[in-house]
PDB file of C-alpha atoms in Angstrom:
ATOM      1  CA  MET A 234      11.766  11.348 -14.576  1.00 64.00           C
ATOM      2  CA  PHE A 235      10.426  11.847 -11.068  1.00 82.00           C
ATOM      3  CA  LEU A 236       7.838   9.530  -9.559  1.00 91.00           C
ATOM      4  CA  ALA A 237       4.555  11.468  -9.761  1.00 91.00           C
ATOM      5  CA  PRO A 238       0.812  10.969  -9.274  1.00 93.00           C
ATOM      6  CA  VAL A 239      -0.780   8.963 -12.050  1.00 96.00           C
ATOM      7  CA  THR A 240      -3.905   6.865 -12.585  1.00 97.00           C
ATOM      8  CA  LEU A 241      -3.253   3.133 -12.953  1.00 98.00           C
ATOM      9  CA  GLU A 242      -5.977   0.648 -13.840  1.00 97.00           C
ATOM     10  CA  ASN A 243      -6.741  -2.916 -14.820  1.00 94.00           C
ATOM     11  CA  GLN A 244     -10.022  -4.795 -14.906  1.00 92.00           C
ATOM     12  CA  PHE A 245      -9.991  -5.418 -11.143  1.00 95.00           C
ATOM     13  CA  VAL A 246      -8.906  -2.115  -9.597  1.00 97.00           C
ATOM     14  CA  ARG A 247      -8.350   1.517 -10.431  1.00 98.00           C
ATOM     15  CA  LEU A 248      -5.702   3.480  -8.543  1.00 98.00           C
ATOM     16  CA  ARG A 249      -6.166   7.217  -8.872  1.00 98.00           C
ATOM     17  CA  PRO A 250      -4.503  10.065  -6.982  1.00 97.00           C
ATOM     18  CA  PHE A 251      -6.027  10.369  -3.506  1.00 96.00           C
ATOM     19  CA  VAL A 252      -7.680  13.730  -2.828  1.00 93.00           C
ATOM     20  CA  PRO A 253      -7.492  14.349   0.950  1.00 87.00           C
ATOM     21  CA  GLY A 254     -10.511  16.651   1.070  1.00 85.00           C
ATOM     22  CA  ALA A 255     -12.937  14.628  -1.016  1.00 86.00           C
ATOM     23  CA  ASP A 256     -11.585  11.165  -0.178  1.00 92.00           C
ATOM     24  CA  GLY A 257     -11.199  11.921   3.518  1.00 89.00           C
ATOM     25  CA  ALA A 258     -14.943  11.328   3.879  1.00 92.00           C
ATOM     26  CA  GLU A 259     -14.462   7.851   2.393  1.00 94.00           C
ATOM     27  CA  LEU A 260     -11.783   7.106   5.001  1.00 91.00           C
ATOM     28  CA  TYR A 261     -14.119   8.192   7.798  1.00 92.00           C
ATOM     29  CA  ALA A 262     -16.856   5.958   6.403  1.00 94.00           C
ATOM     30  CA  LEU A 263     -14.476   2.997   6.094  1.00 92.00           C
ATOM     31  CA  ALA A 264     -13.158   3.465   9.641  1.00 90.00           C
ATOM     32  CA  ASP A 265     -16.743   3.676  10.910  1.00 92.00           C
ATOM     33  CA  ARG A 266     -18.031   0.517   9.228  1.00 92.00           C
ATOM     34  CA  ALA A 267     -14.895  -1.627   9.461  1.00 91.00           C
ATOM     35  CA  PRO A 268     -12.841  -0.467  12.488  1.00 89.00           C
ATOM     36  CA  GLU A 269     -11.224  -3.901  12.820  1.00 87.00           C
ATOM     37  CA  ILE A 270      -9.092  -3.374   9.705  1.00 86.00           C
ATOM     38  CA  PHE A 271      -7.330  -0.476  11.457  1.00 85.00           C
ATOM     39  CA  ARG A 272      -6.536  -2.407  14.643  1.00 81.00           C
ATOM     40  CA  LEU A 273      -2.759  -2.264  13.996  1.00 76.00           C
ATOM     41  CA  TRP A 274      -2.810   0.945  11.994  1.00 76.00           C
ATOM     42  CA  SER A 275       0.064   3.293  12.770  1.00 74.00           C
ATOM     43  CA  PHE A 276      -2.136   6.384  12.749  1.00 74.00           C
ATOM     44  CA  ARG A 277      -4.816   4.982  15.023  1.00 76.00           C
ATOM     45  CA  GLY A 278      -4.797   6.853  18.316  1.00 73.00           C
ATOM     46  CA  PRO A 279      -6.980   9.020  20.535  1.00 75.00           C
ATOM     47  CA  GLY A 280      -9.107  11.766  19.061  1.00 82.00           C
ATOM     48  CA  ASP A 281      -9.732  12.348  15.368  1.00 89.00           C
ATOM     49  CA  TRP A 282      -7.013  10.080  14.030  1.00 87.00           C
ATOM     50  CA  VAL A 283      -8.673   9.762  10.609  1.00 90.00           C
ATOM     51  CA  GLY A 284      -8.568  13.536  10.195  1.00 90.00           C
ATOM     52  CA  ALA A 285      -4.938  13.597  11.331  1.00 88.00           C
ATOM     53  CA  TRP A 286      -4.153  10.848   8.827  1.00 88.00           C
ATOM     54  CA  ALA A 287      -5.837  12.741   5.965  1.00 90.00           C
ATOM     55  CA  GLU A 288      -3.928  15.885   6.942  1.00 91.00           C
ATOM     56  CA  SER A 289      -0.663  13.925   6.964  1.00 90.00           C
ATOM     57  CA  ILE A 290      -1.447  12.651   3.465  1.00 93.00           C
ATOM     58  CA  ARG A 291      -2.046  16.231   2.310  1.00 94.00           C
ATOM     59  CA  ARG A 292       1.229  17.493   3.797  1.00 95.00           C
ATOM     60  CA  ARG A 293       3.297  14.596   2.544  1.00 94.00           C
ATOM     61  CA  THR A 294       1.769  14.856  -0.925  1.00 94.00           C
ATOM     62  CA  GLU A 295       2.784  18.506  -1.048  1.00 93.00           C
ATOM     63  CA  ASP A 296       6.355  17.845   0.082  1.00 94.00           C
ATOM     64  CA  GLY A 297       6.810  14.884  -2.274  1.00 93.00           C
ATOM     65  CA  THR A 298       7.336  12.179   0.351  1.00 96.00           C
ATOM     66  CA  MET A 299       4.064  10.392  -0.416  1.00 97.00           C
ATOM     67  CA  ILE A 300       1.952   9.614  -3.462  1.00 97.00           C
ATOM     68  CA  ALA A 301      -1.358   8.286  -2.168  1.00 97.00           C
ATOM     69  CA  PHE A 302      -3.879   6.420  -4.305  1.00 98.00           C
ATOM     70  CA  ALA A 303      -7.558   5.795  -3.785  1.00 97.00           C
ATOM     71  CA  ALA A 304      -8.408   2.234  -4.796  1.00 98.00           C
ATOM     72  CA  GLU A 305     -11.688   1.979  -6.670  1.00 97.00           C
ATOM     73  CA  ARG A 306     -13.761  -0.755  -8.284  1.00 96.00           C
ATOM     74  CA  PRO A 307     -13.573   0.102 -12.001  1.00 95.00           C
ATOM     75  CA  HIS A 308     -17.146  -0.711 -13.009  1.00 93.00           C
ATOM     76  CA  ASP A 309     -18.901   1.456 -10.401  1.00 95.00           C
ATOM     77  CA  ASN A 310     -16.136   3.630  -8.864  1.00 95.00           C
ATOM     78  CA  ALA A 311     -16.813   2.236  -5.386  1.00 95.00           C
ATOM     79  CA  PHE A 312     -14.111   3.247  -2.881  1.00 96.00           C
ATOM     80  CA  LEU A 313     -12.191   0.143  -1.790  1.00 97.00           C
ATOM     81  CA  GLY A 314      -9.335   1.634   0.225  1.00 95.00           C
ATOM     82  CA  ILE A 315      -5.993   3.346  -0.060  1.00 96.00           C
ATOM     83  CA  THR A 316      -2.399   2.494  -0.912  1.00 97.00           C
ATOM     84  CA  SER A 317       0.674   4.662  -1.425  1.00 97.00           C
ATOM     85  CA  PHE A 318       4.169   5.197  -2.687  1.00 98.00           C
ATOM     86  CA  LEU A 319       6.265   6.445   0.249  1.00 97.00           C
ATOM     87  CA  ASP A 320       9.609   8.260   0.394  1.00 97.00           C
ATOM     88  CA  PRO A 321      10.639   7.898  -3.260  1.00 97.00           C
ATOM     89  CA  SER A 322      14.357   8.493  -3.708  1.00 97.00           C
ATOM     90  CA  GLU A 323      15.397   9.683  -7.151  1.00 96.00           C
ATOM     91  CA  VAL A 324      19.077   9.222  -6.264  1.00 96.00           C
ATOM     92  CA  ASN A 325      18.711   5.666  -4.990  1.00 97.00           C
ATOM     93  CA  LYS A 326      15.787   4.742  -7.240  1.00 98.00           C
ATOM     94  CA  SER A 327      14.015   3.197  -4.279  1.00 98.00           C
ATOM     95  CA  VAL A 328      10.478   3.574  -2.992  1.00 98.00           C
ATOM     96  CA  GLU A 329       8.252   2.004  -0.376  1.00 98.00           C
ATOM     97  CA  ILE A 330       4.724   0.771  -1.004  1.00 98.00           C
ATOM     98  CA  GLY A 331       2.646   1.111   2.121  1.00 95.00           C
ATOM     99  CA  MET A 332      -0.184   2.744   4.045  1.00 92.00           C
ATOM    100  CA  THR A 333      -2.402   0.131   2.446  1.00 93.00           C
ATOM    101  CA  CYS A 334      -5.817  -0.846   3.720  1.00 91.00           C
ATOM    102  CA  TYR A 335      -8.859  -2.268   1.992  1.00 94.00           C
ATOM    103  CA  ALA A 336     -12.545  -2.556   2.755  1.00 95.00           C
ATOM    104  CA  PRO A 337     -13.571  -6.035   3.954  1.00 94.00           C
ATOM    105  CA  GLU A 338     -15.219  -6.865   0.627  1.00 94.00           C
ATOM    106  CA  ALA A 339     -11.905  -6.293  -1.177  1.00 94.00           C
ATOM    107  CA  GLN A 340      -9.736  -8.364   1.155  1.00 91.00           C
ATOM    108  CA  GLY A 341      -8.688 -11.774  -0.106  1.00 88.00           C
ATOM    109  CA  THR A 342      -9.729 -10.883  -3.667  1.00 92.00           C
ATOM    110  CA  ARG A 343      -7.815  -9.868  -6.796  1.00 93.00           C
ATOM    111  CA  VAL A 344      -7.723  -6.261  -5.609  1.00 95.00           C
ATOM    112  CA  ASN A 345      -4.472  -6.345  -3.627  1.00 93.00           C
ATOM    113  CA  PRO A 346      -2.356  -8.421  -6.036  1.00 94.00           C
ATOM    114  CA  SER A 347      -3.721  -6.344  -8.924  1.00 96.00           C
ATOM    115  CA  ALA A 348      -2.944  -3.067  -7.147  1.00 97.00           C
ATOM    116  CA  LYS A 349       0.562  -4.184  -6.232  1.00 96.00           C
ATOM    117  CA  ARG A 350       1.092  -5.408  -9.804  1.00 97.00           C
ATOM    118  CA  LEU A 351       0.157  -1.959 -11.094  1.00 98.00           C
ATOM    119  CA  LEU A 352       2.289  -0.080  -8.567  1.00 98.00           C
ATOM    120  CA  MET A 353       5.391  -2.217  -8.941  1.00 98.00           C
ATOM    121  CA  ALA A 354       5.174  -2.237 -12.737  1.00 98.00           C
ATOM    122  CA  HIS A 355       4.990   1.554 -12.686  1.00 98.00           C
ATOM    123  CA  ALA A 356       7.903   1.812 -10.244  1.00 98.00           C
ATOM    124  CA  PHE A 357      10.202  -0.685 -11.949  1.00 98.00           C
ATOM    125  CA  GLU A 358       9.279  -0.219 -15.601  1.00 97.00           C
ATOM    126  CA  ALA A 359       8.243   3.423 -15.931  1.00 96.00           C
ATOM    127  CA  TRP A 360      10.358   5.007 -13.206  1.00 97.00           C
ATOM    128  CA  GLY A 361      13.358   2.662 -13.231  1.00 97.00           C
ATOM    129  CA  ALA A 362      13.272   1.619  -9.569  1.00 98.00           C
ATOM    130  CA  ARG A 363      16.055  -0.616  -8.325  1.00 98.00           C
ATOM    131  CA  ARG A 364      14.296  -1.445  -5.059  1.00 98.00           C
ATOM    132  CA  VAL A 365      10.708  -1.512  -3.792  1.00 98.00           C
ATOM    133  CA  GLN A 366      10.324  -2.068  -0.077  1.00 98.00           C
ATOM    134  CA  TYR A 367       7.529  -2.861   2.353  1.00 98.00           C
ATOM    135  CA  GLN A 368       7.441  -2.172   6.096  1.00 96.00           C
ATOM    136  CA  VAL A 369       4.991  -4.180   8.216  1.00 95.00           C
ATOM    137  CA  ASP A 370       4.120  -4.093  11.894  1.00 94.00           C
ATOM    138  CA  ASN A 371       5.677  -7.354  13.067  1.00 96.00           C
ATOM    139  CA  ARG A 372       2.441  -8.312  14.853  1.00 94.00           C
ATOM    140  CA  ASN A 373       0.518  -8.199  11.577  1.00 92.00           C
ATOM    141  CA  GLU A 374       0.810 -11.794  10.408  1.00 93.00           C
ATOM    142  CA  ARG A 375      -1.771 -11.329   7.657  1.00 88.00           C
ATOM    143  CA  SER A 376       0.120  -8.450   6.041  1.00 89.00           C
ATOM    144  CA  LYS A 377       3.487 -10.188   6.351  1.00 94.00           C
ATOM    145  CA  ALA A 378       2.065 -13.279   4.665  1.00 94.00           C
ATOM    146  CA  ALA A 379       0.577 -11.100   1.911  1.00 90.00           C
ATOM    147  CA  VAL A 380       3.934  -9.439   1.169  1.00 94.00           C
ATOM    148  CA  LEU A 381       5.688 -12.807   1.059  1.00 95.00           C
ATOM    149  CA  LYS A 382       2.986 -14.083  -1.292  1.00 92.00           C
ATOM    150  CA  LEU A 383       3.634 -11.089  -3.535  1.00 90.00           C
ATOM    151  CA  GLY A 384       7.281 -12.136  -3.776  1.00 94.00           C
ATOM    152  CA  GLY A 385       8.853  -9.872  -1.168  1.00 96.00           C
ATOM    153  CA  LYS A 386      12.007 -11.074   0.562  1.00 97.00           C
ATOM    154  CA  LEU A 387      12.174 -10.660   4.330  1.00 98.00           C
ATOM    155  CA  GLU A 388      15.308  -8.672   5.146  1.00 98.00           C
ATOM    156  CA  GLY A 389      14.913  -8.620   8.906  1.00 98.00           C
ATOM    157  CA  VAL A 390      13.024  -7.112  11.825  1.00 98.00           C
ATOM    158  CA  LEU A 391      13.967  -3.787  13.404  1.00 98.00           C
ATOM    159  CA  ARG A 392      13.209  -3.999  17.105  1.00 98.00           C
ATOM    160  CA  ASN A 393      11.564  -1.103  18.953  1.00 98.00           C
ATOM    161  CA  HIS A 394      11.463   0.661  15.605  1.00 97.00           C
ATOM    162  CA  ARG A 395       8.444   2.935  15.948  1.00 93.00           C
ATOM    163  CA  THR A 396       6.325   4.380  18.753  1.00 93.00           C
ATOM    164  CA  LEU A 397       2.649   4.382  17.818  1.00 85.00           C
ATOM    165  CA  PRO A 398       0.098   7.026  18.884  1.00 80.00           C
ATOM    166  CA  ASP A 399      -1.218   4.721  21.621  1.00 81.00           C
ATOM    167  CA  GLY A 400       2.297   4.470  23.090  1.00 87.00           C
ATOM    168  CA  PHE A 401       3.005   0.938  21.856  1.00 90.00           C
ATOM    169  CA  VAL A 402       6.590   0.477  20.659  1.00 95.00           C
ATOM    170  CA  ARG A 403       6.437  -1.806  17.673  1.00 94.00           C
ATOM    171  CA  ASP A 404       8.921  -3.991  15.855  1.00 97.00           C
ATOM    172  CA  THR A 405       8.916  -3.547  12.070  1.00 97.00           C
ATOM    173  CA  ALA A 406       9.514  -6.281   9.493  1.00 98.00           C
ATOM    174  CA  PHE A 407      11.263  -5.083   6.330  1.00 98.00           C
ATOM    175  CA  PHE A 408      10.732  -6.740   2.951  1.00 98.00           C
ATOM    176  CA  SER A 409      12.050  -5.833  -0.491  1.00 98.00           C
ATOM    177  CA  ILE A 410      11.820  -6.706  -4.169  1.00 98.00           C
ATOM    178  CA  LEU A 411      14.740  -5.763  -6.435  1.00 98.00           C
ATOM    179  CA  ASP A 412      14.676  -4.869 -10.111  1.00 98.00           C
ATOM    180  CA  THR A 413      16.466  -8.115 -10.949  1.00 98.00           C
ATOM    181  CA  GLU A 414      13.692 -10.046  -9.160  1.00 98.00           C
ATOM    182  CA  TRP A 415      10.810  -8.122 -10.703  1.00 98.00           C
ATOM    183  CA  PRO A 416      10.390 -10.212 -13.913  1.00 98.00           C
ATOM    184  CA  GLU A 417       9.888 -13.399 -11.897  1.00 97.00           C
ATOM    185  CA  VAL A 418       7.669 -11.641  -9.353  1.00 97.00           C
ATOM    186  CA  LYS A 419       5.598 -10.132 -12.167  1.00 97.00           C
ATOM    187  CA  ALA A 420       5.162 -13.495 -13.880  1.00 97.00           C
ATOM    188  CA  ARG A 421       3.984 -15.098 -10.648  1.00 94.00           C
ATOM    189  CA  LEU A 422       1.583 -12.228  -9.980  1.00 94.00           C
ATOM    190  CA  ASP A 423       0.164 -12.456 -13.492  1.00 95.00           C
ATOM    191  CA  ALA A 424      -0.358 -16.197 -13.087  1.00 94.00           C
ATOM    192  CA  ARG A 425      -1.980 -15.702  -9.682  1.00 91.00           C
ATOM    193  CA  ILE A 426      -4.370 -13.037 -10.959  1.00 91.00           C
ATOM    194  CA  ALA A 427      -5.239 -15.113 -14.026  1.00 90.00           C
ATOM    195  CA  ALA A 428      -5.918 -18.188 -11.886  1.00 87.00           C
ATOM    196  CA  ALA A 429      -8.160 -16.163  -9.584  1.00 74.00           C
ATOM    197  CA  GLU A 430     -10.062 -14.852 -12.605  1.00 60.00           C
ATOM    198  CA  VAL A 431     -10.688 -18.375 -13.870  1.00 50.00           C
ATOM    199  CA  ALA A 432     -11.789 -19.515 -10.412  1.00 51.00           C
ATOM    200  CA  ALA A 433     -14.132 -16.558  -9.861  1.00 51.00           C
ATOM    201  CA  PRO A 434     -17.853 -17.357 -10.130  1.00 38.00           C
TER     202      PRO A 434
END
């Protein structure tokens, strides 16, 4: 079984295959109303970087190196952001979860842990992944803390790992979750989501 586009949903978020043409407009709108969430974004550069990003999603979807998902609010289909499977390896049974960003109203809510719960369950349980990894710009303390809170283990930081469109040479923090760790990670995520549901007004 190859990792393929699929719709994943729980009561807090729906992840459906991202359609670059139709959903590209949603990315433009999100970048226009909340530019601060893209401050450390790898694709942010001069010119029409949102269009270049959408085109990259289209190309990578076609060549099988990316499976992008639009994140939606289930009850009204409101666009909340994007997240992706990156570079799935059938031989190694490994995949990265990344290119994730959410609208301000979704940040700090049940959306991210719910989305990651859906993605990792699909990777580990349906596809048979042995490793799920996360790469984070080492300057992005919020994202690093979020991955640790999910249960990711910091493996190290690659220095001068990637040159961004603005010329900045970034360090990248690598995190992973292994199949043997997934049951405990899943249990903690389920408890976290349940606690947030009880605490919600």
